[in-house]
Every structure is written in C-alpha cells, then in structure tokens.
Amino acid sequence: MASKQPENSLLGPEADSQRTLYPNVTGTSVVALKYKDGILMAADMGGSYGSTLRYKNVERMKAIGKHSLLGASGEISDFQEILRYLDDLILYDNMWDDGNSLGPKEVHNYLTRLMYNRRNKFNPLWNSLVLGGIKNGEKYLGTVSMIGVNFEDDHVATGFGNHLARPILRQEWHENLSFEDGVRLLEKCMRVLLYRDRSAINKLQIAKITEEGMTISQPYSLKTYWEFSAFENPTQGAVGSW
Amino acid sequence: MSSIGTGYDLSVTTFSPDGRVFQIEYAAKAVDNSGTVIGIRCKDGIVMGVEKLIASKMMLPGSNRRIHSVHRHSGMAVAGLAADGRQIVARAKSEATNYQSVYGEPIPVKELAERVASYVHLCTLYWWLRPFGCGIILGGYDRDGPQLYMVEPSGISYRYFGAAIGKGKQAAKTEIEKLKLSEMTCREGVIEVAKIIYKVHDEAKDKAFELEMSWVCDESKQQHQKVPDFLLEEAKAAARTALEEMDAD
C-alpha cells in the first residue's frame, strides 16, 4: 500500500508532518468477555471530535472473516485503515480456497505485528483493539494497544473500561456465563461507563460471535437513574448561588 | 495450419510477409498441447472445468490447482504453461485488489478481462519478452450478472457463452454448442461440464486425469469457489455413466 511516507524519518520537518501526533475523531471504551458459546462485546456508537460528541452513529465493532470480531477505541480513521488491511488479509486467505480460514488467534497476532511495527516507526495507529472469536470450539479473546502491548484474557476492555469495567468483571465474571447473564454483565459495565466517562453516549451495540457467526444488535439505550437525593438541589449552599 | 515461418519466426517483433506473427502462433500451440479447459455461462452463474493430466502417480490428488480465485467474485482457469499461468493469476489478483482499493467496489469482470488481456498483449510487443504460453478462461459474477471471457496468448479477449481451450477444444466446443445454456442452472451445468471433459479425454494418448471444477453462481452466493465435494462426486459419477452408455452403443 503506497503511503507518501519518506523512508528516512531523519529528514526533518516534512517527515514529521506525515506522522500521527494526536488523534482527531475518537471512540471510547470497548468491553468484551468470554461466555458459554463464544464472545460478547459491547461498544457505544459515539465518535468524539475532541470534547465535542460529533458523530453518534459510529459502528466500532466489525466481523473479520468467519471466526473473529474486532472492536476498536481511539482514532476512527485508523480503525477504518485497520479494517482495510484485514480485508486484504481475509481476501487472500479466501482465495486459497483450501478449506482453511484464519482464526482469531492468527488475526490477533497479525494486528499485534501491525501495531507494534507502526509504533517502532513513531507513526502509530492510534487505537486500542479488542479481538475476539471462536474457532473449532476454542474461544479466544485478546487485546492490542497502540504501542503493541498485547495479551489475551477471559475479559478485556480498552480505555476507561480498564479502570471502571474490569474490576466489575473480575468480581462477577465466571466460566460458562449464559448469553443473558453475559449481556447483563456487559450492560452493568457500560452503565458505569455511561455515568462516569465523559465521552460515552447512551447508544450502544452488543455484538456476539459464536460458531454460527457474528451478530450485532440494533443500537439501543440503557436505563439510567438520576433521582439520587444528592443530586437534588445541586446549587443549594454553593458559593455564588441563590 | 502449421507452416514453417523460416526466418520470420525468430522474434515476436517480426511480421511475416503474409502478416502473421509466428511467435504468437507458436505460443498458442503450447496451449493446444495442454489438457482441456472449458467454461460455460449458465443462467445463474459460471461453471469452469479442467482436465488435469496427471504426470505422475505420486502426485497428491487435489494438488496443482489449475483454477484460481482472482477476487471474491471471479476466478480463472489456466491452460498451457503452468508457471506462466501463475504469473498471470498473480497480476490479475493485483489488478483486482488495486481496483477495489481505488474505486471501492469489486472489479467488474469486463474490466478485469481487459486488464488481463492488456497484460498478456504487453508481452507480445517487446523482443526481450516472450509471449505467455497460456490460454485463460475467466469467469465472474458482478452487477451485470455472470460473465465468461477467454484470453488467448495473443492478448485477444472475447466474451463467451461457452469456451474451450486445450487438446480437446474442438470436440468440447461441439459438445458445448449442443447445450441449452440459457435455460440451464449451474447445478446442471456442473454435471454437463464433467460429462464433456470425460468425453473429450483421450484414453489412448493420455492415461490418467483429474477433474477440477469451480463455479460462481447464486448458489455459491456469487463467490468463486471449488464446486462442493458432494456435487463434484455426483458429476463424476454421471460423467462415467454417460461414458459407459456411449461405449455400450
């Protein structure tokens, strides 16, 4: 794939203008867990432009081939670029037409190489990725960050999800969750993120991947509760209020 | 058909006095010596079949694929020099992914055929290159429905309802002309292609062969793939029976 990146990154100012310095349109946390039949993943549909919630219909989870599901937080355009790379990867895999197909472990490894190599060139793809899937009965759930840190686990999250959702999952996740329990657990995590993450919006999708394939729910909203007594009369007693 | 082009056949950049380029004709001979390859356009898709002449009993069945996918929606079957064919397939794959990258949609079959033909033709223009010694049958399914093209070593490409290249091409063409392709589904087409290949296979001259077939049709969700095993076996059985009935007469 041609990019106008000069090979020698010591060239000075012109070379720098090609490198990623900061993200522009970003997605927030992705949370995922293994359950009885496969993987469940949740992400909201927001694309923030700095502190403005500019795009509210961004699908941040996509199916990769027959066996995998990719969710991304961070720069949306870099996510789209990653999807293009994976599209080529899956296409070439399909063209062999030999009865084999790339599984989630292989795709995760590919993504790790991709992210790490870009990081080494000081031109990262500004994403945190969650890659989940199931092949021949074996469930797989892994994550890769923009600096190439990768690992697999029974439940993973990106961004704020690491701080707010993972503790919940550590307490309440167990082997062989049913679909309903898995969704309930994910919704619990997403609700906390909705309350506490400034860049979260109340429009989310939950995707599941099983041996049969990938399905993604229609966007929906979580019920929230704001009637806490501490929220009543918020300005009472505040300096400068009446 | 065969004439010695003494002196005018040394280079692909030389015309003979009667306006022929002998090197290209010789390249076509390489195609004529290979196993038969046929392709037909049915009403809901394309079926392609190859008579793979087995060089040695030690070869694993299913190896040496002669039909290659070029993108999700199209594939090519190659006759002639296999190594040359690999090169053309690689180029076609590259053209297809490039088109998708630039225009955002799968390459129309017509466009792909044009690019492949251009590439084959390119190698007939320079003295330091030799023409490709392969004929290609290209089948694909795009917005305009299923389409079948054939590219010859000269770089000519036409669109066909049915095409055949290789050893048994004359006999195969006769058989294909007997078929009512516009009313046939690909399922039926698979059986017919198998029958034709078994029929034109010359038992005396070439011992063993392996039948390789692929299709791209509504049933395969407009994806180019090998014909599923159960259908392939059904087709082979039907072809063998038809052959026995013919021998019995």
XYZ file of C-alpha atoms in Angstrom:
491
model
C 0.000 0.000 0.000
C 1.544 3.286 -1.063
C 1.943 5.963 1.561
C 3.798 9.169 0.982
C 5.960 8.422 3.998
C 9.573 9.250 3.193
C 11.685 6.214 4.052
C 14.266 8.174 6.012
C 12.484 9.585 9.036
C 15.503 11.710 9.873
C 14.575 14.020 7.025
C 13.270 16.667 9.342
C 10.063 18.760 9.334
C 8.484 17.329 6.148
C 8.735 13.799 7.532
C 7.135 14.869 10.797
C 4.029 16.223 9.124
C 3.260 12.689 7.952
C 3.367 11.080 11.367
C 0.440 10.661 13.722
C 0.873 13.041 16.637
C -2.615 13.051 18.138
C -5.993 11.523 17.328
C -8.848 13.593 15.877
C -12.087 11.608 15.940
C -12.078 9.076 18.720
C -14.225 6.279 20.066
C -14.296 5.447 23.748
C -14.185 2.141 25.630
C -14.846 -1.335 24.268
C -15.670 -4.106 26.756
C -15.684 -7.814 25.940
C -15.990 -11.130 27.722
C -16.000 -14.861 27.003
C -19.258 -16.663 27.602
C -20.616 -20.164 27.107
C -20.997 -20.087 23.302
C -18.354 -17.557 22.325
C -17.549 -13.894 22.858
C -19.738 -10.937 23.764
C -18.521 -7.426 23.033
C -20.054 -4.022 23.730
C -19.211 -0.557 22.474
C -21.138 2.662 22.206
C -21.677 4.424 18.932
C -20.042 7.732 19.661
C -17.263 9.462 17.751
C -15.848 12.433 19.654
C -14.110 15.341 17.992
C -12.075 16.457 20.966
C -14.638 17.204 23.637
C -17.491 17.553 21.161
C -19.632 14.480 20.626
C -19.754 14.912 16.911
C -20.734 11.546 15.467
C -23.382 9.405 17.064
C -23.712 6.533 14.634
C -20.241 5.037 14.501
C -20.066 1.255 14.418
C -16.918 0.402 16.328
C -17.208 -3.367 16.064
C -16.834 -5.352 12.856
C -16.734 -9.012 11.864
C -13.410 -10.240 10.476
C -13.691 -13.327 8.295
C -15.822 -16.156 9.635
C -14.389 -16.511 13.089
C -13.462 -13.138 14.539
C -14.879 -9.883 15.831
C -12.858 -6.670 16.123
C -13.747 -3.748 18.353
C -11.713 -0.555 18.460
C -11.390 2.571 20.529
C -9.280 5.551 19.597
C -8.883 7.184 16.203
C -11.764 6.151 13.944
C -9.902 6.742 10.683
C -7.085 4.470 11.855
C -9.709 1.841 12.696
C -11.006 2.102 9.144
C -7.459 1.680 7.864
C -7.013 -1.424 10.005
C -10.252 -2.798 8.567
C -8.810 -2.288 5.079
C -5.644 -4.213 5.975
C -7.743 -7.010 7.440
C -9.987 -7.031 4.387
C -6.966 -7.741 2.192
C -5.756 -10.371 4.659
C -9.087 -12.187 4.671
C -9.431 -11.878 0.882
C -6.084 -13.553 0.254
C -6.985 -16.195 2.813
C -10.280 -16.860 0.990
C -8.628 -17.063 -2.399
C -6.634 -20.135 -1.382
C -9.987 -21.930 -1.325
C -8.451 -24.808 0.617
C -10.968 -25.311 3.400
C -8.873 -23.391 5.921
C -9.546 -19.937 7.282
C -7.781 -17.518 9.603
C -8.911 -17.858 13.198
C -8.997 -15.209 15.944
C -5.568 -16.149 17.272
C -3.987 -15.587 13.874
C -5.780 -12.292 13.309
C -4.765 -11.111 16.774
C -1.158 -11.923 16.027
C -1.327 -10.048 12.731
C -2.776 -6.995 14.450
C -0.067 -7.120 17.117
C 2.634 -7.103 14.429
C 0.874 -4.275 12.626
C 0.537 -2.071 15.702
C 3.992 -2.760 17.045
C 5.722 -2.100 13.737
C 3.920 1.205 13.308
C 4.867 2.162 16.852
C 8.506 1.451 16.108
C 8.382 3.873 13.191
C 6.922 6.519 15.511
C 3.792 6.600 13.385
C 1.244 4.645 15.389
C -2.276 3.627 14.517
C -3.965 5.380 17.406
C -6.222 2.561 18.534
C -6.774 0.081 21.294
C -8.169 -3.055 19.725
C -10.198 -5.931 21.093
C -10.157 -9.103 19.025
C -12.488 -11.928 19.980
C -13.633 -15.077 18.259
C -14.219 -18.784 18.318
C -12.874 -21.461 16.013
C -13.385 -25.199 16.306
C -14.898 -24.750 19.738
C -11.956 -22.795 21.082
C -12.810 -19.333 22.345
C -10.238 -16.564 22.070
C -10.249 -13.009 23.378
C -7.282 -10.681 23.092
C -6.345 -7.052 23.007
C -3.641 -4.913 21.338
C -2.822 -1.353 22.218
C -1.362 1.370 20.031
C 2.105 0.658 21.329
C 1.807 -3.019 20.579
C 1.098 -4.344 24.058
C -0.944 -7.480 23.542
C -2.394 -10.173 25.731
C -5.373 -12.448 25.945
C -7.754 -12.921 28.821
C -11.267 -14.032 29.745
C -12.446 -10.437 29.737
C -10.803 -7.321 28.291
C -11.548 -3.647 27.939
C -9.987 -0.550 26.426
C -9.521 2.956 27.743
C -11.779 3.855 30.651
C -13.174 0.362 30.536
C -9.934 -0.864 32.059
C -10.494 1.274 35.136
C -14.258 1.047 35.514
C -15.362 -2.181 33.861
C -12.529 -4.642 34.560
C -12.952 -4.520 38.372
C -16.637 -5.404 37.936
C -15.710 -8.218 35.582
C -13.047 -9.540 37.919
C -15.683 -9.849 40.641
C -18.577 -11.148 38.642
C -17.246 -12.992 35.602
C -17.231 -16.761 35.714
C -16.750 -19.573 33.241
C -19.735 -20.558 31.064
C -21.892 -17.497 31.501
C -25.200 -17.786 29.722
C -25.974 -15.306 26.961
C -28.433 -13.385 29.144
C -26.022 -13.229 32.082
C -23.234 -12.090 29.779
C -25.336 -9.309 28.341
C -26.460 -8.273 31.822
C -22.858 -8.110 32.978
C -21.790 -6.087 29.940
C -24.697 -3.701 30.405
C -23.681 -3.225 34.034
C -20.185 -2.254 32.870
C -21.484 0.005 30.109
C -23.845 1.758 32.531
C -20.986 2.650 34.878
C -19.025 3.914 31.873
C -22.032 5.938 30.771
C -22.274 7.628 34.162
C -18.589 8.297 34.576
C -16.956 8.570 31.109
C -17.430 11.990 29.576
C -17.050 10.691 26.038
C -19.590 7.889 26.393
C -23.048 8.198 24.871
C -26.221 6.328 25.663
C -26.426 4.463 22.385
C -24.693 1.156 22.334
C -24.465 -2.098 20.459
C -23.680 -5.545 21.745
C -22.072 -8.000 19.343
C -21.752 -11.715 19.791
C -19.691 -14.229 17.932
C -20.310 -17.970 18.089
C -19.540 -20.936 15.846
C -22.581 -19.956 13.776
C -21.231 -16.497 13.050
C -21.374 -12.920 14.184
C -24.497 -10.957 15.058
C -24.659 -7.357 16.194
C -27.632 -5.874 17.985
C -29.526 -2.849 16.863
C -28.430 0.305 18.702
C -30.244 0.764 21.988
C -30.043 2.792 25.184
C -29.514 1.851 28.789
C -31.868 2.939 31.540
C -30.239 5.410 33.886
C -31.217 6.705 37.297
C -30.681 10.307 38.293
C -33.011 10.605 41.278
C -30.301 10.266 43.884
C -31.010 12.635 46.761
C -27.506 14.044 46.450
C -28.440 15.325 43.010
C -31.460 17.248 44.248
C -30.990 20.987 44.550
C -27.422 20.808 43.340
C -26.743 24.512 43.840
C -28.002 24.739 47.439
C -25.251 26.079 49.619
C -22.841 26.506 46.699
C -20.754 29.644 46.563
C -22.367 32.301 44.370
C -25.700 30.523 44.087
C -29.129 31.579 45.332
C -2.435 -24.584 -40.044
C 1.188 -25.429 -39.370
C 3.615 -23.729 -41.666
C 7.284 -23.108 -41.189
C 7.993 -19.419 -40.838
C 11.612 -19.689 -41.766
C 13.403 -16.570 -40.696
C 10.262 -14.664 -39.712
C 9.647 -16.633 -36.545
C 12.689 -15.764 -34.529
C 11.255 -12.794 -32.702
C 7.858 -11.677 -31.543
C 8.583 -8.278 -33.033
C 8.813 -9.623 -36.591
C 5.901 -9.858 -39.001
C 5.950 -12.433 -41.746
C 5.257 -11.314 -45.321
C 1.689 -12.594 -45.036
C 1.082 -10.527 -41.913
C 1.453 -13.178 -39.212
C 3.461 -13.055 -36.040
C 4.736 -16.600 -35.745
C 5.925 -16.430 -32.154
C 2.391 -15.754 -31.013
C 1.112 -18.678 -33.049
C 3.750 -20.915 -31.501
C 2.685 -19.733 -28.056
C -0.850 -20.789 -28.937
C 0.498 -24.264 -29.764
C 1.699 -24.565 -26.163
C -1.903 -24.011 -25.119
C -3.192 -26.576 -27.610
C -0.938 -29.228 -26.104
C -2.325 -28.840 -22.614
C -5.296 -30.576 -21.013
C -8.742 -29.320 -21.974
C -10.198 -26.391 -20.078
C -13.811 -25.389 -20.566
C -16.111 -22.748 -19.195
C -19.842 -22.235 -19.628
C -22.211 -19.456 -18.729
C -25.442 -20.783 -17.272
C -28.428 -18.657 -16.452
C -27.432 -18.170 -12.801
C -23.643 -18.314 -12.979
C -20.452 -19.708 -14.485
C -19.005 -23.217 -14.315
C -15.393 -23.958 -15.267
C -13.755 -27.346 -15.564
C -10.193 -28.516 -16.157
C -8.903 -31.862 -17.372
C -5.744 -32.072 -15.276
C -3.459 -34.582 -16.952
C -1.588 -36.369 -14.214
C 2.117 -36.528 -14.914
C 2.982 -38.962 -12.159
C 1.115 -41.397 -9.914
C 2.997 -39.932 -6.977
C 1.121 -36.639 -7.167
C -1.365 -35.940 -4.411
C -4.918 -35.544 -5.688
C -6.095 -32.003 -5.223
C -2.653 -30.505 -5.683
C -1.574 -28.419 -8.660
C -4.651 -26.239 -8.712
C -5.409 -25.037 -12.208
C -8.364 -22.851 -11.291
C -7.569 -19.821 -9.177
C -9.747 -17.239 -7.473
C -8.877 -13.728 -8.535
C -11.187 -11.918 -6.149
C -14.258 -12.984 -4.229
C -16.479 -12.845 -7.280
C -14.253 -14.159 -10.073
C -11.791 -16.873 -10.978
C -9.628 -18.058 -13.817
C -8.830 -21.449 -15.252
C -5.469 -21.703 -16.997
C -4.350 -23.927 -19.871
C -0.797 -24.172 -21.140
C 2.437 -23.483 -19.311
C 1.501 -23.609 -15.626
C 4.263 -21.287 -14.475
C 3.230 -18.638 -16.989
C -0.324 -19.063 -15.768
C 0.730 -18.399 -12.166
C 2.242 -15.108 -13.239
C -0.937 -14.013 -14.962
C -3.064 -15.017 -11.982
C -0.790 -13.013 -9.676
C -1.169 -9.998 -11.943
C -4.939 -10.406 -12.111
C -5.171 -10.600 -8.304
C -3.103 -7.465 -8.057
C -5.300 -5.626 -10.593
C -8.426 -6.707 -8.751
C -7.251 -5.549 -5.327
C -5.946 -2.311 -6.808
C -9.300 -1.567 -8.446
C -11.104 -2.267 -5.187
C -8.693 -0.041 -3.337
C -9.180 2.875 -5.744
C -12.888 2.596 -6.616
C -14.248 0.905 -3.511
C -16.083 -1.885 -5.304
C -15.111 -5.290 -6.718
C -13.614 -5.050 -10.186
C -16.226 -5.540 -12.940
C -15.454 -8.729 -14.855
C -15.237 -6.798 -18.112
C -12.593 -4.517 -16.659
C -10.632 -7.446 -15.245
C -10.672 -9.233 -18.600
C -9.450 -6.081 -20.310
C -6.583 -5.678 -17.863
C -5.525 -9.307 -18.113
C -5.702 -9.168 -21.906
C -3.657 -5.974 -21.915
C -1.006 -7.605 -19.786
C -0.832 -10.693 -21.985
C -0.654 -8.462 -25.046
C 2.124 -6.423 -23.498
C 4.403 -9.411 -23.648
C 3.933 -9.661 -27.393
C 5.266 -6.185 -28.060
C 8.899 -6.373 -26.983
C 11.686 -8.564 -28.279
C 13.135 -9.075 -24.815
C 9.924 -10.625 -23.538
C 8.312 -13.803 -24.708
C 4.556 -14.227 -25.056
C 2.755 -16.120 -22.300
C 2.214 -19.718 -23.261
C -1.228 -19.926 -21.715
C -4.862 -19.515 -22.519
C -7.145 -18.278 -19.813
C -10.838 -18.711 -19.180
C -12.061 -16.050 -16.798
C -15.446 -16.276 -15.142
C -17.026 -13.812 -12.766
C -20.282 -12.528 -11.335
C -20.783 -8.808 -10.921
C -23.619 -6.271 -11.100
C -24.238 -7.160 -14.734
C -24.674 -10.834 -13.932
C -22.425 -13.785 -14.710
C -19.852 -13.265 -17.465
C -17.318 -15.518 -19.171
C -14.231 -14.290 -21.001
C -11.397 -16.039 -22.752
C -7.909 -14.571 -23.189
C -5.525 -16.017 -25.766
C -1.705 -15.715 -25.839
C -2.055 -13.026 -28.481
C -3.855 -10.820 -25.998
C -7.236 -11.146 -27.667
C -10.141 -11.368 -25.278
C -13.746 -12.038 -26.120
C -16.831 -12.654 -24.072
C -18.417 -16.070 -24.496
C -21.394 -18.226 -23.585
C -19.164 -21.242 -23.734
C -15.433 -21.555 -24.333
C -12.881 -24.343 -24.588
C -9.103 -24.428 -24.912
C -6.502 -27.162 -24.928
C -6.241 -30.584 -26.515
C -9.903 -31.433 -26.817
C -11.166 -27.963 -27.602
C -12.753 -28.803 -30.947
C -14.684 -31.742 -29.552
C -15.548 -29.763 -26.414
C -16.836 -26.801 -28.409
C -19.128 -29.123 -30.387
C -20.492 -30.540 -27.158
C -20.991 -27.132 -25.592
C -22.881 -25.912 -28.644
C -25.374 -28.725 -28.101
C -26.256 -27.421 -24.635
C -29.096 -25.005 -23.973
C -27.114 -22.763 -21.681
C -29.678 -20.015 -21.220
C -32.059 -22.482 -19.572
C -29.508 -24.363 -17.527
C -28.764 -23.764 -13.847
C -25.233 -24.083 -12.531
C -26.114 -27.304 -10.718
C -26.999 -28.859 -14.050
C -24.055 -27.109 -15.666
C -21.627 -28.811 -13.298
C -22.865 -32.237 -14.450
C -22.634 -31.215 -18.115
C -19.095 -29.855 -17.778
C -17.960 -33.079 -16.124
C -19.582 -35.125 -18.886
C -17.857 -33.078 -21.580
C -14.435 -33.321 -20.008
C -14.730 -37.066 -19.541
C -15.922 -37.374 -23.123
C -13.123 -35.393 -24.764
C -10.427 -37.043 -22.686
C -8.364 -39.221 -24.963
C -7.771 -42.544 -23.149
C -5.260 -43.697 -25.710
C -2.936 -40.735 -25.681
C -3.137 -39.635 -22.029
C -3.592 -42.111 -19.225
C -4.904 -40.593 -16.056
C -6.507 -37.273 -15.393
C -8.102 -35.466 -12.505
C -11.176 -33.327 -12.920
C -11.099 -29.922 -11.249
C -14.186 -27.725 -11.317
C -15.188 -24.400 -9.924
C -18.256 -22.219 -10.072
C -19.529 -18.780 -9.242
C -23.296 -18.620 -9.065
C -26.296 -17.688 -6.955
C -25.931 -20.925 -5.033
C -22.378 -20.054 -4.045
C -23.567 -16.565 -3.060
C -21.764 -15.069 -6.039
C -18.427 -16.184 -4.597
C -15.934 -18.046 -6.731
C -15.105 -21.386 -5.165
C -14.376 -25.029 -5.884
C -17.503 -26.985 -6.671
C -18.522 -28.631 -3.352
C -17.270 -32.202 -2.969
C -20.660 -33.906 -2.955
C -21.637 -32.187 -6.207
C -18.265 -32.972 -7.753
C -18.662 -36.665 -6.952
C -22.193 -36.623 -8.342
C -20.910 -35.013 -11.539
C -18.042 -37.500 -11.911
C -20.413 -40.429 -11.423
C -22.858 -39.042 -14.006
C -19.988 -38.487 -16.447
C -18.685 -42.023 -16.028
C -22.151 -43.471 -16.549
C -22.658 -41.383 -19.676
C -19.318 -42.593 -20.995
C -20.198 -46.224 -20.365
C -23.528 -45.801 -22.119
C -21.712 -44.334 -25.076
C -19.213 -47.199 -25.145
C -22.019 -49.728 -24.892
C -23.541 -48.474 -28.159
